[in-house]
Tab-separated table of C-alpha atoms in Angstrom:
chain	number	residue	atom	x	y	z
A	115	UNK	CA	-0.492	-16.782	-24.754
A	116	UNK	CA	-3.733	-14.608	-24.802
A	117	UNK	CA	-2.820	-11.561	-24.118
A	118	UNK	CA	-6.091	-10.846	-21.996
A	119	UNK	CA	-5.592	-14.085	-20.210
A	120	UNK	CA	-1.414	-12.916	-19.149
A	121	UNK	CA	-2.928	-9.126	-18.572
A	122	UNK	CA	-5.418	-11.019	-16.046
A	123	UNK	CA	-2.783	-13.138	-14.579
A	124	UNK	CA	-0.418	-9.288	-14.035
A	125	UNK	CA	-3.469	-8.237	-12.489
A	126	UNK	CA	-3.980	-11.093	-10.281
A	127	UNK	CA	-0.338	-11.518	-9.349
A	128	UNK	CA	-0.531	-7.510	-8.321
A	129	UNK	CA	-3.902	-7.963	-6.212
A	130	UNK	CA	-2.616	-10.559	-4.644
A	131	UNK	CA	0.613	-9.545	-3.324
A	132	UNK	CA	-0.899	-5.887	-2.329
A	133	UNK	CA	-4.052	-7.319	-0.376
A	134	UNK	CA	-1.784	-9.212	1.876
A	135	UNK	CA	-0.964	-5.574	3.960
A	136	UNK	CA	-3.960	-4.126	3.612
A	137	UNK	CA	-5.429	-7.237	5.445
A	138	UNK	CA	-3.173	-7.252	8.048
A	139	UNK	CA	-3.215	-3.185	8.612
A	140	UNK	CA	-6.986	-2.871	8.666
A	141	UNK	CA	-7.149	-4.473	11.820
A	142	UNK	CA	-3.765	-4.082	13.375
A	143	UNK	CA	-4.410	-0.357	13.825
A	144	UNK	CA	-7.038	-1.180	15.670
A	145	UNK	CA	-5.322	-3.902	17.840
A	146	UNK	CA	-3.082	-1.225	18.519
A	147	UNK	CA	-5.218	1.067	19.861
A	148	UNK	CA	-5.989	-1.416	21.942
A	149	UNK	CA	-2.924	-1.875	23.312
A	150	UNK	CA	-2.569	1.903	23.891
A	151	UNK	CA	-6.096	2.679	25.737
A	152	UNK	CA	-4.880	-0.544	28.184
A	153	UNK	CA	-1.418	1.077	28.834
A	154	UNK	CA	-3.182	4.160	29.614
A	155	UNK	CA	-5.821	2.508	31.589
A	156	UNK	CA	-3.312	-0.098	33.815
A	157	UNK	CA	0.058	1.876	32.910
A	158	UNK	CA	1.510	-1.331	32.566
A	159	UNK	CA	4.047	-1.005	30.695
A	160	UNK	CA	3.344	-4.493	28.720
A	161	UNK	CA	0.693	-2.790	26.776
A	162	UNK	CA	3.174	0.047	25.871
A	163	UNK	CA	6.020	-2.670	24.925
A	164	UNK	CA	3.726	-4.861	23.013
A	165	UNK	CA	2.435	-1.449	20.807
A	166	UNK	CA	5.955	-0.417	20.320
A	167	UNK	CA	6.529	-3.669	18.873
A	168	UNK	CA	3.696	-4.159	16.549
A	169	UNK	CA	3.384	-0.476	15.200
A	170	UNK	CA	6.915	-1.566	13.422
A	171	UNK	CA	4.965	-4.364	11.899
A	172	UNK	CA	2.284	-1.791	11.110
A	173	UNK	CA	4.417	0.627	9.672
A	174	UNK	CA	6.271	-2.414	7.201
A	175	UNK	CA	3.024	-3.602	6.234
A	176	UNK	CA	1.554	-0.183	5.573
A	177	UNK	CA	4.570	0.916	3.171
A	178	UNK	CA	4.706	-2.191	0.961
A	179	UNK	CA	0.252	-1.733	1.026
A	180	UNK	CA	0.550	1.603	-0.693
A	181	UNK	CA	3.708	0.618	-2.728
A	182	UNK	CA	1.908	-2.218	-4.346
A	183	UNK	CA	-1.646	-0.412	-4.474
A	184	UNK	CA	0.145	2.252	-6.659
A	185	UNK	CA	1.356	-0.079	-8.986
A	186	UNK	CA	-2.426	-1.965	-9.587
A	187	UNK	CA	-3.370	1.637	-10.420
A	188	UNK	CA	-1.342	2.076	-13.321
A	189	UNK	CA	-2.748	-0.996	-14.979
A	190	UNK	CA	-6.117	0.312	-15.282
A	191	UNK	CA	-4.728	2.881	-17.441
A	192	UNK	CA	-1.993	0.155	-19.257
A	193	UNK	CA	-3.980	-3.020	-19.321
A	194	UNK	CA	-7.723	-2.325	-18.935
A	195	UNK	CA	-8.358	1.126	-20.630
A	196	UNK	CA	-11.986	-0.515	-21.033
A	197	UNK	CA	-12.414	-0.642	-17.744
A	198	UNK	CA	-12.354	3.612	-17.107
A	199	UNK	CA	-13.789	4.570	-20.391
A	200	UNK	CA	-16.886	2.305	-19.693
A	201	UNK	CA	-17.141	2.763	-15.530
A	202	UNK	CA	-15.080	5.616	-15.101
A	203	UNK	CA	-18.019	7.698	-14.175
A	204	UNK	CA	-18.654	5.214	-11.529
A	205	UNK	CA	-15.174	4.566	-10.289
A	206	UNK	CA	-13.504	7.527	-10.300
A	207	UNK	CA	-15.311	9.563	-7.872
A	208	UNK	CA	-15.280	6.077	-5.254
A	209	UNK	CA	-11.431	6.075	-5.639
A	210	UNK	CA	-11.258	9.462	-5.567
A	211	UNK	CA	-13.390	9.171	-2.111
A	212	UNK	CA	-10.628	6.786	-0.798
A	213	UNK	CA	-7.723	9.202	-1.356
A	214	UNK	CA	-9.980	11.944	0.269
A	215	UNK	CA	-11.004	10.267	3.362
A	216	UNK	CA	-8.806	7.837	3.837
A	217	UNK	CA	-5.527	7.823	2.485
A	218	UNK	CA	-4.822	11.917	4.007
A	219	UNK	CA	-5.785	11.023	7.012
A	220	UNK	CA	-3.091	8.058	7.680
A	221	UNK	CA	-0.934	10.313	5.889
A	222	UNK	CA	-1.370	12.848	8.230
A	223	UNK	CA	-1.450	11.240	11.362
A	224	UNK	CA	0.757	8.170	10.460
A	225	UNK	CA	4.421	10.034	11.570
A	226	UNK	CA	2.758	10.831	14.935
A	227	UNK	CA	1.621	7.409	15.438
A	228	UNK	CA	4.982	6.037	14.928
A	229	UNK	CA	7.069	8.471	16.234
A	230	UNK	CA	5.174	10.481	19.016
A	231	UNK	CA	5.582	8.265	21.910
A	232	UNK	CA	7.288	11.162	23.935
A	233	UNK	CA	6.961	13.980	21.516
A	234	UNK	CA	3.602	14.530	21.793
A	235	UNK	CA	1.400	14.379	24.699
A	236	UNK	CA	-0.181	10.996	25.596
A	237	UNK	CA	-4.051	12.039	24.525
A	238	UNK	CA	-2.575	13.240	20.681
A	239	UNK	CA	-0.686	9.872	20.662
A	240	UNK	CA	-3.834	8.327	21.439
A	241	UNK	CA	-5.672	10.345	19.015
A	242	UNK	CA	-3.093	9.783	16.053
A	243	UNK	CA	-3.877	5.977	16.923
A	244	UNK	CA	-7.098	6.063	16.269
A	245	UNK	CA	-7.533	8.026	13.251
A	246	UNK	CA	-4.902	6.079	11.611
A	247	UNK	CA	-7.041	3.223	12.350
A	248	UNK	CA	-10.127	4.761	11.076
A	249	UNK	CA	-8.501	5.746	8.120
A	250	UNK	CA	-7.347	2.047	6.878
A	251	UNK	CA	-11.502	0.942	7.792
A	252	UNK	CA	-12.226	3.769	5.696
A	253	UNK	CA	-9.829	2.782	2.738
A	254	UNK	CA	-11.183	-0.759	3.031
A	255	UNK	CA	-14.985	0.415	2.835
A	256	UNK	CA	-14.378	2.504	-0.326
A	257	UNK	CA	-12.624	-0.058	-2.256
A	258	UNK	CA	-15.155	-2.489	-1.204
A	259	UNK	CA	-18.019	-0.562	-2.540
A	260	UNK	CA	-16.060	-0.205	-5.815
A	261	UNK	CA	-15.582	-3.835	-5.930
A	262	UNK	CA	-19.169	-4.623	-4.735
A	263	UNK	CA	-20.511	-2.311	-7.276
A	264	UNK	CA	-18.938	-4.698	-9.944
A	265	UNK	CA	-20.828	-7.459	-8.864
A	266	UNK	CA	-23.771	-6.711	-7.999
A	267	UNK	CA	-24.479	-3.133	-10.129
A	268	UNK	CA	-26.973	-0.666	-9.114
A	269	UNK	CA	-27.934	3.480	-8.976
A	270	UNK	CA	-26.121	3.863	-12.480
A	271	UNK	CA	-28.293	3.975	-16.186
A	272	UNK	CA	-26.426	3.351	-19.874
A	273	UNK	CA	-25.367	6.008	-22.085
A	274	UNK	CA	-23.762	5.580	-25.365
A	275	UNK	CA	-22.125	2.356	-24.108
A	276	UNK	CA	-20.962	4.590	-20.583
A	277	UNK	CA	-21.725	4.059	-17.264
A	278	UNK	CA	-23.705	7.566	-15.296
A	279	UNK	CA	-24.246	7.298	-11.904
A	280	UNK	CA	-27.984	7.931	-10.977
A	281	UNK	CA	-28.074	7.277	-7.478
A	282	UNK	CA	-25.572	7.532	-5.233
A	283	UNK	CA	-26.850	5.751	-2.388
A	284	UNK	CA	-27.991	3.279	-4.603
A	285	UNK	CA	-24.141	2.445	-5.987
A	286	UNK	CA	-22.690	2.840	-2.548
A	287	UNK	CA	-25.260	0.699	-0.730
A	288	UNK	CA	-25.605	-1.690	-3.463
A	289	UNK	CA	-26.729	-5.251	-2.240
A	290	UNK	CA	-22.936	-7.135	-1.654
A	291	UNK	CA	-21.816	-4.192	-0.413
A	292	UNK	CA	-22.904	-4.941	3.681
A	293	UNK	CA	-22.130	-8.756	3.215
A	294	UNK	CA	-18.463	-8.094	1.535
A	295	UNK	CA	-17.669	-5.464	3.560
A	296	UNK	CA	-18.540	-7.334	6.781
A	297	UNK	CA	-16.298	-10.405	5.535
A	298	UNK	CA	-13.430	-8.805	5.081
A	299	UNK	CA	-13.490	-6.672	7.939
A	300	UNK	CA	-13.186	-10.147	10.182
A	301	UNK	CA	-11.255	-11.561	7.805
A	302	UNK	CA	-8.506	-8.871	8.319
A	303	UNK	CA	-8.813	-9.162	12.074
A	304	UNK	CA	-8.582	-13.115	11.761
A	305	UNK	CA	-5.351	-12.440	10.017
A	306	UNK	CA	-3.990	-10.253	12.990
A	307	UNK	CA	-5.450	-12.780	15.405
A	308	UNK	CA	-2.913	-15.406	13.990
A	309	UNK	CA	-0.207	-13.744	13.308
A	310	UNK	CA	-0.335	-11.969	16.802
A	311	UNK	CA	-0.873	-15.421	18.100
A	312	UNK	CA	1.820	-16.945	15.640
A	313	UNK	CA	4.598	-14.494	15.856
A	314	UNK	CA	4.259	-14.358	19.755
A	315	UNK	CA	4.404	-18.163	20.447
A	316	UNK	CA	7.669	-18.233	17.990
A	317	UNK	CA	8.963	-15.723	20.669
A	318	UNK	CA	8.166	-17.502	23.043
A	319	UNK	CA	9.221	-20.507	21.989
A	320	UNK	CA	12.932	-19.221	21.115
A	321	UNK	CA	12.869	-17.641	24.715
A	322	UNK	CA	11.276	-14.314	25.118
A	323	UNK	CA	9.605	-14.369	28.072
A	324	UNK	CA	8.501	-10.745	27.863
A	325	UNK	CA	5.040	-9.619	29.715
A	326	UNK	CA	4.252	-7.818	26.303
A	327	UNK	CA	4.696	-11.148	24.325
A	328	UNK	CA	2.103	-12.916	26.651
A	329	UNK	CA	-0.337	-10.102	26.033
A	330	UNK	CA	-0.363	-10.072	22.553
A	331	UNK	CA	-0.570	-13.816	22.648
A	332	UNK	CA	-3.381	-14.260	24.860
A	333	UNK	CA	-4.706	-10.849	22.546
A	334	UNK	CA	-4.308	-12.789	19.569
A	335	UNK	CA	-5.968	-15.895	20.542
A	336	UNK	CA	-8.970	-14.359	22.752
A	337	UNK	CA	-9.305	-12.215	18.883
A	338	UNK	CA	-9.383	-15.797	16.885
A	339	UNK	CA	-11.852	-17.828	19.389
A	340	UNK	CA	-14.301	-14.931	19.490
A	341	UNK	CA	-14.601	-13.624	15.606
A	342	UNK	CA	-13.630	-17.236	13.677
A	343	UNK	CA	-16.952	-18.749	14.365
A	344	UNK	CA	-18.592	-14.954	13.584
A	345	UNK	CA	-16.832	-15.362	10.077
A	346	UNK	CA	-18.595	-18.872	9.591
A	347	UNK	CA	-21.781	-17.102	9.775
A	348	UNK	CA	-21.369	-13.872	7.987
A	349	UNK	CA	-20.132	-16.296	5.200
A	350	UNK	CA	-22.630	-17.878	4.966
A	351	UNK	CA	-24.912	-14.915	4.646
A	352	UNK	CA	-22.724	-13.728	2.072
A	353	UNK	CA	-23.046	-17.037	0.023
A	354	UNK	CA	-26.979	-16.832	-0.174
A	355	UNK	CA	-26.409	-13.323	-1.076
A	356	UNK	CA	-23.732	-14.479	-3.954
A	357	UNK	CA	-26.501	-17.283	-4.693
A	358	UNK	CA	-29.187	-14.941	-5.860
A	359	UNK	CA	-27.100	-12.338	-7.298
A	360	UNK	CA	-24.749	-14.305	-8.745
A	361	UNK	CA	-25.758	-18.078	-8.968
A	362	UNK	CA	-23.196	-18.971	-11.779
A	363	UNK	CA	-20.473	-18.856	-8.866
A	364	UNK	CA	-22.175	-20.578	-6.552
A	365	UNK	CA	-22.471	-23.518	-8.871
A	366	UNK	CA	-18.961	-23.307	-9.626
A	367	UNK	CA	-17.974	-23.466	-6.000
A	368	UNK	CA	-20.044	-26.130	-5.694
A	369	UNK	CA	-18.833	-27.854	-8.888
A	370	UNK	CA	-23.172	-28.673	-9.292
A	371	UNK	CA	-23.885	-29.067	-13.233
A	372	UNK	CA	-27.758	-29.728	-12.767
A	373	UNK	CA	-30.024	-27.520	-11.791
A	374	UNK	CA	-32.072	-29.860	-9.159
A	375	UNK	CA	-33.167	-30.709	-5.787
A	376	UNK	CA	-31.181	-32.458	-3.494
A	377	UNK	CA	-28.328	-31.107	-4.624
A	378	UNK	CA	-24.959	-33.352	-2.799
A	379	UNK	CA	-22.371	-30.788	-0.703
A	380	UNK	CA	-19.076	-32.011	-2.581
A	381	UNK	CA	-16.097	-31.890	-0.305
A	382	UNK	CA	-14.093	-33.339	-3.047
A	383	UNK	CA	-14.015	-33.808	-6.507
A	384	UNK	CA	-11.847	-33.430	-10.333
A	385	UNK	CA	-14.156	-30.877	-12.079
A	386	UNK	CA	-13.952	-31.961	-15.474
A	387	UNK	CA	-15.262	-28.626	-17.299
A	388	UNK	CA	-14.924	-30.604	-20.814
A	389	UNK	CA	-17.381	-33.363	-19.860
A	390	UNK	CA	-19.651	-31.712	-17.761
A	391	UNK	CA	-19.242	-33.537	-14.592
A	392	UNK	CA	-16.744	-34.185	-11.675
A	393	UNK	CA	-14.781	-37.338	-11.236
A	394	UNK	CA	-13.790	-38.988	-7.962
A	395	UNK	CA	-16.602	-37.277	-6.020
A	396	UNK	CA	-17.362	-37.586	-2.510
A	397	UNK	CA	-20.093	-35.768	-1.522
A	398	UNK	CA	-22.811	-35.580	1.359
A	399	UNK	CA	-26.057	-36.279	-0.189
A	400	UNK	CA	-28.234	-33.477	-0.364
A	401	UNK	CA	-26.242	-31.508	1.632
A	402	UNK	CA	-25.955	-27.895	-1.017
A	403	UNK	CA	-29.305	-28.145	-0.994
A	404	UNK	CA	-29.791	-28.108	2.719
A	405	UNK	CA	-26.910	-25.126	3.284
A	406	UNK	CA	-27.720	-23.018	0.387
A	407	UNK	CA	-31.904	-23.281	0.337
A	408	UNK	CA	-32.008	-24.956	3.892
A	409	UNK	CA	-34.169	-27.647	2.593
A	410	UNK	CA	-32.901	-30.912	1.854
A	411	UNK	CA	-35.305	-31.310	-1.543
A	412	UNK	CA	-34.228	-27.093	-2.407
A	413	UNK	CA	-33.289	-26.484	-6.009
A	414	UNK	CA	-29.960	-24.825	-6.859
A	415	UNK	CA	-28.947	-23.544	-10.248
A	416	UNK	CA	-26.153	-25.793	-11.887
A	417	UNK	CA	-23.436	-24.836	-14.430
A	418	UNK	CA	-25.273	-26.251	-17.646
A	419	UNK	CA	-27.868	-23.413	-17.284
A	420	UNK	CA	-25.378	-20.654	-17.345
A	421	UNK	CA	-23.125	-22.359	-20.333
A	422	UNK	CA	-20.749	-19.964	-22.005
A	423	UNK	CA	-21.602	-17.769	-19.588
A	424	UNK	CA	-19.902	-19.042	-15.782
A	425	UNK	CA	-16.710	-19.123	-14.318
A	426	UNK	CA	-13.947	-21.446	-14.439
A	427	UNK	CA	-15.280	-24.489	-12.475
A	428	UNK	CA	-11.687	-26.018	-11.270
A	429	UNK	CA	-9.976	-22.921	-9.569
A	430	UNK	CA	-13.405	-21.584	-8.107
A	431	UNK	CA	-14.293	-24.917	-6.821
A	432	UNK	CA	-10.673	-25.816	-5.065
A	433	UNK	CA	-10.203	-22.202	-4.412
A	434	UNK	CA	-13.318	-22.117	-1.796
A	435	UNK	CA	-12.682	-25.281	-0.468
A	436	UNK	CA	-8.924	-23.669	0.575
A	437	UNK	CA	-11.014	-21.119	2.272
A	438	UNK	CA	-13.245	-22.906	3.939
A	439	UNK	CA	-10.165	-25.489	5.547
A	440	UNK	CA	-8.217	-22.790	6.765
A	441	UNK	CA	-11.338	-21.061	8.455
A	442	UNK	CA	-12.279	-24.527	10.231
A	443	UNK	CA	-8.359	-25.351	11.061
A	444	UNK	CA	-8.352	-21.268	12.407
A	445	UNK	CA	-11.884	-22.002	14.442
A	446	UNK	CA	-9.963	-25.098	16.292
A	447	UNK	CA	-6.689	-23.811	16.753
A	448	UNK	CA	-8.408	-20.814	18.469
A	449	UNK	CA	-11.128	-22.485	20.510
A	450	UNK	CA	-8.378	-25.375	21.958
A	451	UNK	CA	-5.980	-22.216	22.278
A	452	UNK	CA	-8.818	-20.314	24.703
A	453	UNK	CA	-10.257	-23.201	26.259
A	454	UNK	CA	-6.058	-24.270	27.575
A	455	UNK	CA	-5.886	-20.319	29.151
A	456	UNK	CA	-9.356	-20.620	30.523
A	457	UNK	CA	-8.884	-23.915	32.445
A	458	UNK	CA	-5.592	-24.170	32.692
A	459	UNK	CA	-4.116	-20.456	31.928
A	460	UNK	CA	-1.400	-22.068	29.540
A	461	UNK	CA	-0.591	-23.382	26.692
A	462	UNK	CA	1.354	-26.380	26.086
A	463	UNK	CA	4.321	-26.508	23.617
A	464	UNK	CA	2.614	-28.436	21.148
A	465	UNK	CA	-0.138	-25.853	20.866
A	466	UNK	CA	2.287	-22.874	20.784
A	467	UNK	CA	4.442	-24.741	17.706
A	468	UNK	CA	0.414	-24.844	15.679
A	469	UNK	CA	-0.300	-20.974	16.427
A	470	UNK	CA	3.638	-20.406	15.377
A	471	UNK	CA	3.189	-22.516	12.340
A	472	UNK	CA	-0.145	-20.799	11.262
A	473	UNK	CA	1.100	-16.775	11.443
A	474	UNK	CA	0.072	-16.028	8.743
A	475	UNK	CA	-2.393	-18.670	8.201
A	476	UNK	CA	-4.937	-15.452	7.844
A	477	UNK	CA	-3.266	-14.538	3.837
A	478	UNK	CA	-3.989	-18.242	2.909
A	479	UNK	CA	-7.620	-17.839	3.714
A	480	UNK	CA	-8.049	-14.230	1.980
A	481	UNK	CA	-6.462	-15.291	-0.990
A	482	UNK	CA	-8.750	-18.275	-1.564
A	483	UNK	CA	-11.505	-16.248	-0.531
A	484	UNK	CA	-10.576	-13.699	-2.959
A	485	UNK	CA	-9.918	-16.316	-6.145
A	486	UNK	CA	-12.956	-16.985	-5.152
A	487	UNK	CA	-14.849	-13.907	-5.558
A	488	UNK	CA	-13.427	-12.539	-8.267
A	489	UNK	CA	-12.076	-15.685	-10.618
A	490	UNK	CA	-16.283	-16.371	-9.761
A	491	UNK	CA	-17.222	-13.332	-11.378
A	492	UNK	CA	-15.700	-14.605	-14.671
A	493	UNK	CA	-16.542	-13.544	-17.931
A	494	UNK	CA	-17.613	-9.936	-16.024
A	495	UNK	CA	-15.760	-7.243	-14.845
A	496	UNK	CA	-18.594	-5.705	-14.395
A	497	UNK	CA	-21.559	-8.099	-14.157
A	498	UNK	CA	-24.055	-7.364	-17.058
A	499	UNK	CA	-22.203	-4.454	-18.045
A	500	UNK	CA	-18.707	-4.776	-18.940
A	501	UNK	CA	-17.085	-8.025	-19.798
A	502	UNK	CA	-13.097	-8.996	-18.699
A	503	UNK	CA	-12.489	-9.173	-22.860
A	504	UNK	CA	-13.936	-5.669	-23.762
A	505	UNK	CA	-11.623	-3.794	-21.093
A	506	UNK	CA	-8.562	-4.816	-22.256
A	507	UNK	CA	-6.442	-2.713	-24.064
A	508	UNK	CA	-4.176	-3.735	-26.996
A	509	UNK	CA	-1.076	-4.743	-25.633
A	510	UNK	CA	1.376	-6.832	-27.011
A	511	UNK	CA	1.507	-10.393	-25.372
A	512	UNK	CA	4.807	-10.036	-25.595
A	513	UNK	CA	4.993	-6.615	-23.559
A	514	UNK	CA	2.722	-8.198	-20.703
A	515	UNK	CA	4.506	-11.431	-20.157
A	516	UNK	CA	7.571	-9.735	-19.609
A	517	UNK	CA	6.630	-7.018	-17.163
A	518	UNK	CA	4.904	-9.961	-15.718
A	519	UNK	CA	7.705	-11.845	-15.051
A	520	UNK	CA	9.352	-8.873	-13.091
A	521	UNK	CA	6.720	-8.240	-10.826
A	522	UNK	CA	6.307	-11.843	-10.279
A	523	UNK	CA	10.540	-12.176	-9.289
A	524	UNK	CA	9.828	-8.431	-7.220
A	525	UNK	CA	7.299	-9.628	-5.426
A	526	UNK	CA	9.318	-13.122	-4.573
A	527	UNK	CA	11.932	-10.972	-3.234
A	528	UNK	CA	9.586	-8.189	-1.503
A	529	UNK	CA	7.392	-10.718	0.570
A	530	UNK	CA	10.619	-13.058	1.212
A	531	UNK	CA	12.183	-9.629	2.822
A	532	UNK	CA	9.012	-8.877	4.629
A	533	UNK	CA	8.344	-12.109	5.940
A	534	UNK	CA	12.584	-12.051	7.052
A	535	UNK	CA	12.092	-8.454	8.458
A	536	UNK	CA	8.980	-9.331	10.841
A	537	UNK	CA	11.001	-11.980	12.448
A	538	UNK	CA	14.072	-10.143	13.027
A	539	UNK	CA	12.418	-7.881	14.605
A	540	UNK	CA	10.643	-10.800	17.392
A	541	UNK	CA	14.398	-12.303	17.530
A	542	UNK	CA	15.673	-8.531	18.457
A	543	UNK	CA	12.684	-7.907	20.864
A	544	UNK	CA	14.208	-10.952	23.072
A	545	UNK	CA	14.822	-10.500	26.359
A	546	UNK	CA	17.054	-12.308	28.862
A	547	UNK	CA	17.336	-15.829	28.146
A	548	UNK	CA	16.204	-16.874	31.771
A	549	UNK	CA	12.741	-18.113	32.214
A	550	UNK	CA	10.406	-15.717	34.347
A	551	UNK	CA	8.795	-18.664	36.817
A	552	UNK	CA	6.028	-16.598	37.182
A	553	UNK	CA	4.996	-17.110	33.548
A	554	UNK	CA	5.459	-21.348	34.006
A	555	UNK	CA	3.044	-23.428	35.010
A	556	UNK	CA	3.630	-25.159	38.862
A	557	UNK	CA	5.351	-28.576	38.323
A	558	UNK	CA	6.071	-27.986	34.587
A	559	UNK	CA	9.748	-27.150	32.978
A	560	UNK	CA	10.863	-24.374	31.671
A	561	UNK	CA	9.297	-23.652	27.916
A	562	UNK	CA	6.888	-26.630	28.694
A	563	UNK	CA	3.456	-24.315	28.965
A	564	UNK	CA	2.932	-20.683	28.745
A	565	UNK	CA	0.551	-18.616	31.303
């Protein structure tokens, strides 16, 4: 095989096995502090159980994060020399911001956080909580710029074939920047919605009738109802962003080869890339046109202008539509979820098997999202500056494939032990098997709905 197209494939194995922690961090340390500024409010000691639990799920999540992050480093240096010798200028110092304001400070604070429950007093605790949590925003903001910057460019001139920054403020600030950084942000705390909504209804479901399990479940599903249809919107922001900064990616999410009017929204099709057209389409007539320029008769750009030059059409295309299922299935799940402990202040069984089936429902949609952004951004690493082909550095197909087949069996094993730890740790946080009445509805059995 190419060996740019298996050093792409390393790369895209790594991403996507580290920026299933990060996702789920970001947010949980915030969920956490939560939890701790309600214990201290109430002193109820559910809050204080239900932090206890999920810091270990913190503390798993944050050690395989900067395991795997480590190891994407070293292939900037192995499998895209390109990438520093042409940007380095650019993304050096933005990394190097991370580590600085970011990666110390959970460093620092991270052993109190975990350990200081009655070491320390209850404020520093408290404190340790929230910088820890302000550190992983402040990691995720960084590496967002970075990654924002290669898209959409800015506040840097051309030297000799090298990228010098120019203006700061400019490259920081660039114009993805708000709209990325704003998606993922929800898109972590989606992910912690559902999988404190998921992992709690398993609990309950197997018979842990715990006070904290009903407060990270009603925590998790208040989280979903509230920022799912918030995501629907900042998306689409960020698409008519993407669409005048990067229109080749919109028209391969869309799968449209014509630039036109009246463009149909296809909700399926066989993008056949050869041809120039899709097969089996169904579409809703005019219906890109009326979502992307919010006029039925608007013109979008199509593939055939951008020839040579776009994306991948197939993974792009199915890619987004995997994103934008999951984020529909997530806005239903967690508006039926709310509206049953609004009216009724339960859930029934059927509902709590859904939430326990979609856990981590939250990595599905990030990964699609992210195929999405960054197969999209295809033949650019850098758009208009750097291209995926001139970064890579001459290594043997040979070498790649097979250091690619390790990471891919590590990474089997590594998310199969996660995935096994997280759920030994619900079954050990059981309590007695005996059903607390108080948490059953009136009139229903025991296990049938959960207050």
């Amino acid at each position: 095989m190419d060996p740019v197209l298996l050093a792409r494939i390393q790369f895209a194995a790594n991403i996507s096995f580290h920026i299933l922690f990060p996702t789920i961090t970001i947010a949980l340390g915030w969920v956490l502090l939560f939890f701790k500024l309600r214990f201290n409010a109430t002193r109820d000691e559910a809050w204080m159980d239900a932090y206890r639990f999920w810091v270990k799920v913190f503390a798993l999540s944050f050690a395989l994060g900067v395991v795997s992050g480590i190891t994407m480093s070293f292939q900037f240096g192995t499998n895209w020399p390109g990438f520093m010798e042409r940007v380095g200028n650019i993304a050096g110092p933005l990394l190097a911001y991370e580590v600085l304001t970011a990666f110390f400070l959970e460093a620092t604070f991270l052993a109190i956080m975990l350990f200081g429950f009655s070491r320390v007093p209850g404020w520093v605790h408290t404190g340790a909580t929230f910088l820890v949590a302000f550190g992983t925003t402040m990691s995720a903001f960084w590496i967002i710029v970075l990654n924002s910057w290669m898209h959409t460019p800015q506040g840097h001139e051309m030297r000799d074939g090298v990228a010098h920054a120019v203006d700061w403020a400019a490259i920081v600030f660039n114009p993805s920047m708000p709209y990325r950084l704003t998606h993922m942000l929800i898109a972590s705390a989606l992910t912690v919605a559902f999988l404190l909504a998921g992992i709690s209804a398993w609990r309950w479901l197997k018979g842990d009738r715990a006070p904290a399990v009903m407060a990270a479940l009603r925590t998790g599903v208040v989280m979903g109802a509230v920022l799912a249809p918030v995501q629907a919107f900042v998306g689409d922001l960020h698409g008519l962003n993407t669409l005048e900064h990067q229109p080749a990616k919109v028209a391969a999410m869309e799968a449209n080869w014509e630039t036109r009017g009246h463009v149909p929204l296809v909700l399926f099709a066989i993008p056949d890339e050869a041809n120039r057209t899709n097969r089996f389409e169904i579409a809703i007539p005019s219906g890109a046109s009326l979502i992307l320029k919010h006029d039925p008769a608007g013109v979008v750009p199509g593939l055939n202008e951008f020839e040579g030059k776009h994306p991948p059409v197939a993974p792009v295309f199915y890619a987004f539509r995997v994103m934008v299922g999951t984020g529909l299935l997530m806005i239903a799940m967690a508006w039926a979820g709310a509206w049953f402990l609004w009216k009724r202040g339960a859930l029934p069984v059927l509902m709590l098997r859904g939430f326990a089936a979609m856990a981590f429902a939250g990595w599905v949609a990030t990964l699609a999202g992210w195929y999405v952004t960054e197969i999209g951004r295809q033949p650019w690493l850098v758009t208009g500056v750097l291209t995926t082909a001139q970064a890579a550095g001459p290594v043997p197909a040979m070498a790649i494939g097979s250091t690619l087949v390790t990471y891919l069996v590590l990474y089997v094993l590594l998310l199969g032990a996660y995935i096994t730890t997280i759920y030994r740790l619900a079954k050990k946080g059981r309590v007695a098997e005996a059903t607390d009445t108080s948490m059953v509805k009136p009139g229903s059995a025991p296990g049938e709905m959960v207050a």
